[in-house]
């Protein structure tokens, strides 16, 4: 992968694979600051934690907030292997994330460019810049293989 | 208040007032099981925890999931003093909450009956039954007084 932040997306894929190995849906997310340093990285842990909100993005946001001592992740970017769901899209907005990079689009569960399109409403206070389709093939393969094994 | 679950909503208001006393936006939430027992109760803690996802509903869902040992809160109902935002509305759907009771509608930030209307999309997997406007005057007063003091 050769694009700005390709290392961050590679780490997000590492987190996605680790989540899959734990029996979680294989999605990973990484938050980097303006200098490119990783402030938070996580994979899904909804099953392990009995917590339906423990999506990769939420866990990464929470970790970065703890590092910064702030609920606002100013000038930070989020990389995630799948288009965020509506819950995570709204959380990304609340966190004031600067740029959102996602790999595979998610027509069934996404909330950024599909479904509720969280950032498209006038009541949305903060919209990150959104860049989709980065590393899409890898993300799609990872998810397809995961669900194929379980069906 | 005289309606089914009025005790649960009274507890949600207690949590809202406690949140306001901590300097948080005064919103409270309670999860009860089918027998009416409280499994989770919380007020906002976004500032205290440096966590933009620490809304009352998310914290109550997380607490109830820990009690039940499940990420799905089957046959549970959620009471909250303000119409949930899109993040919380989606989380409530993921948690498979049976019924959602909210006090004041939130035209500016709500995601159930305003804005993205999370449950209105065909991609939404689970829709709770929604009952709004329960104890609305009390909730509206609580929020208005809170923001008046801070402006």
PDB file of C-alpha atoms in Angstrom, chain A residues 46-47 50-53 55 58 61-62 65-66 69-71 85-87 90-91 94-95 107-108 115-116 118 121 123, chain B residues 46-47 50-53 55 58 61-62 65-66 69-71 85-87 90-91 94-95 107-108 115-116 118 121 123:
ATOM      1  CA  UNK A  46     -17.761  -7.124  21.646  1.00  0.00           C
ATOM      2  CA  UNK A  47     -17.921 -10.830  22.512  1.00  0.00           C
ATOM      3  CA  UNK A  50     -20.045  -8.582  26.560  1.00  0.00           C
ATOM      4  CA  UNK A  51     -20.231  -5.039  25.248  1.00  0.00           C
ATOM      5  CA  UNK A  52     -22.037  -4.250  21.989  1.00  0.00           C
ATOM      6  CA  UNK A  53     -20.260  -0.877  21.890  1.00  0.00           C
ATOM      7  CA  UNK A  55     -16.185  -1.865  18.212  1.00  0.00           C
ATOM      8  CA  UNK A  58     -14.790   3.074  19.839  1.00  0.00           C
ATOM      9  CA  UNK A  61     -11.026   6.504  20.326  1.00  0.00           C
ATOM     10  CA  UNK A  62     -11.209   5.689  24.022  1.00  0.00           C
ATOM     11  CA  UNK A  65      -8.626  10.095  24.576  1.00  0.00           C
ATOM     12  CA  UNK A  66      -6.852   8.576  27.561  1.00  0.00           C
ATOM     13  CA  UNK A  69      -6.372  13.564  28.384  1.00  0.00           C
ATOM     14  CA  UNK A  70      -9.192  14.936  26.263  1.00  0.00           C
ATOM     15  CA  UNK A  71     -12.465  13.751  24.810  1.00  0.00           C
ATOM     16  CA  UNK A  85     -21.325   1.697  11.429  1.00  0.00           C
ATOM     17  CA  UNK A  86     -23.655   4.541  12.484  1.00  0.00           C
ATOM     18  CA  UNK A  87     -22.598   4.223  16.140  1.00  0.00           C
ATOM     19  CA  UNK A  90     -21.252   9.371  15.323  1.00  0.00           C
ATOM     20  CA  UNK A  91     -18.512   8.641  17.882  1.00  0.00           C
ATOM     21  CA  UNK A  94     -17.996  13.572  18.695  1.00  0.00           C
ATOM     22  CA  UNK A  95     -14.249  12.908  18.954  1.00  0.00           C
ATOM     23  CA  UNK A 107     -23.470  -1.300   2.146  1.00  0.00           C
ATOM     24  CA  UNK A 108     -25.257  -3.477   4.739  1.00  0.00           C
ATOM     25  CA  UNK A 115     -27.699   3.827   5.603  1.00  0.00           C
ATOM     26  CA  UNK A 116     -28.139   6.763   7.972  1.00  0.00           C
ATOM     27  CA  UNK A 118     -24.371  10.268   9.774  1.00  0.00           C
ATOM     28  CA  UNK A 121     -27.403  15.705   8.353  1.00  0.00           C
ATOM     29  CA  UNK A 123     -27.588  18.475  12.924  1.00  0.00           C
TER      30      UNK A 123
ATOM     31  CA  UNK B  46     -17.494  12.146  28.876  1.00  0.00           C
ATOM     32  CA  UNK B  47     -15.443  14.860  30.574  1.00  0.00           C
ATOM     33  CA  UNK B  50     -11.909  11.880  28.432  1.00  0.00           C
ATOM     34  CA  UNK B  51     -14.170   9.623  26.402  1.00  0.00           C
ATOM     35  CA  UNK B  52     -16.639  11.049  23.880  1.00  0.00           C
ATOM     36  CA  UNK B  53     -18.481   7.707  23.890  1.00  0.00           C
ATOM     37  CA  UNK B  55     -22.813   8.824  27.221  1.00  0.00           C
ATOM     38  CA  UNK B  58     -23.548   3.527  26.491  1.00  0.00           C
ATOM     39  CA  UNK B  61     -25.616  -0.789  28.305  1.00  0.00           C
ATOM     40  CA  UNK B  62     -22.061  -1.740  29.199  1.00  0.00           C
ATOM     41  CA  UNK B  65     -23.982  -6.479  29.544  1.00  0.00           C
ATOM     42  CA  UNK B  66     -21.480  -7.177  32.323  1.00  0.00           C
ATOM     43  CA  UNK B  69     -22.604 -11.825  30.612  1.00  0.00           C
ATOM     44  CA  UNK B  70     -23.920 -11.038  27.157  1.00  0.00           C
ATOM     45  CA  UNK B  71     -23.619  -8.309  24.566  1.00  0.00           C
ATOM     46  CA  UNK B  85     -28.096  10.675  19.894  1.00  0.00           C
ATOM     47  CA  UNK B  86     -27.298   8.632  16.757  1.00  0.00           C
ATOM     48  CA  UNK B  87     -24.371   6.883  18.486  1.00  0.00           C
ATOM     49  CA  UNK B  90     -27.301   2.562  17.169  1.00  0.00           C
ATOM     50  CA  UNK B  91     -25.797   1.079  20.348  1.00  0.00           C
ATOM     51  CA  UNK B  94     -26.919  -3.523  18.713  1.00  0.00           C
ATOM     52  CA  UNK B  95     -27.809  -4.369  22.323  1.00  0.00           C
ATOM     53  CA  UNK B 107     -34.429  18.102  17.699  1.00  0.00           C
ATOM     54  CA  UNK B 108     -30.786  19.322  17.616  1.00  0.00           C
ATOM     55  CA  UNK B 115     -31.610  13.717  12.319  1.00  0.00           C
ATOM     56  CA  UNK B 116     -30.378  10.356  11.014  1.00  0.00           C
ATOM     57  CA  UNK B 118     -31.326   5.374  13.033  1.00  0.00           C
ATOM     58  CA  UNK B 121     -33.313   2.557   7.662  1.00  0.00           C
ATOM     59  CA  UNK B 123     -30.186  -1.732   7.064  1.00  0.00           C
TER      60      UNK B 123
END
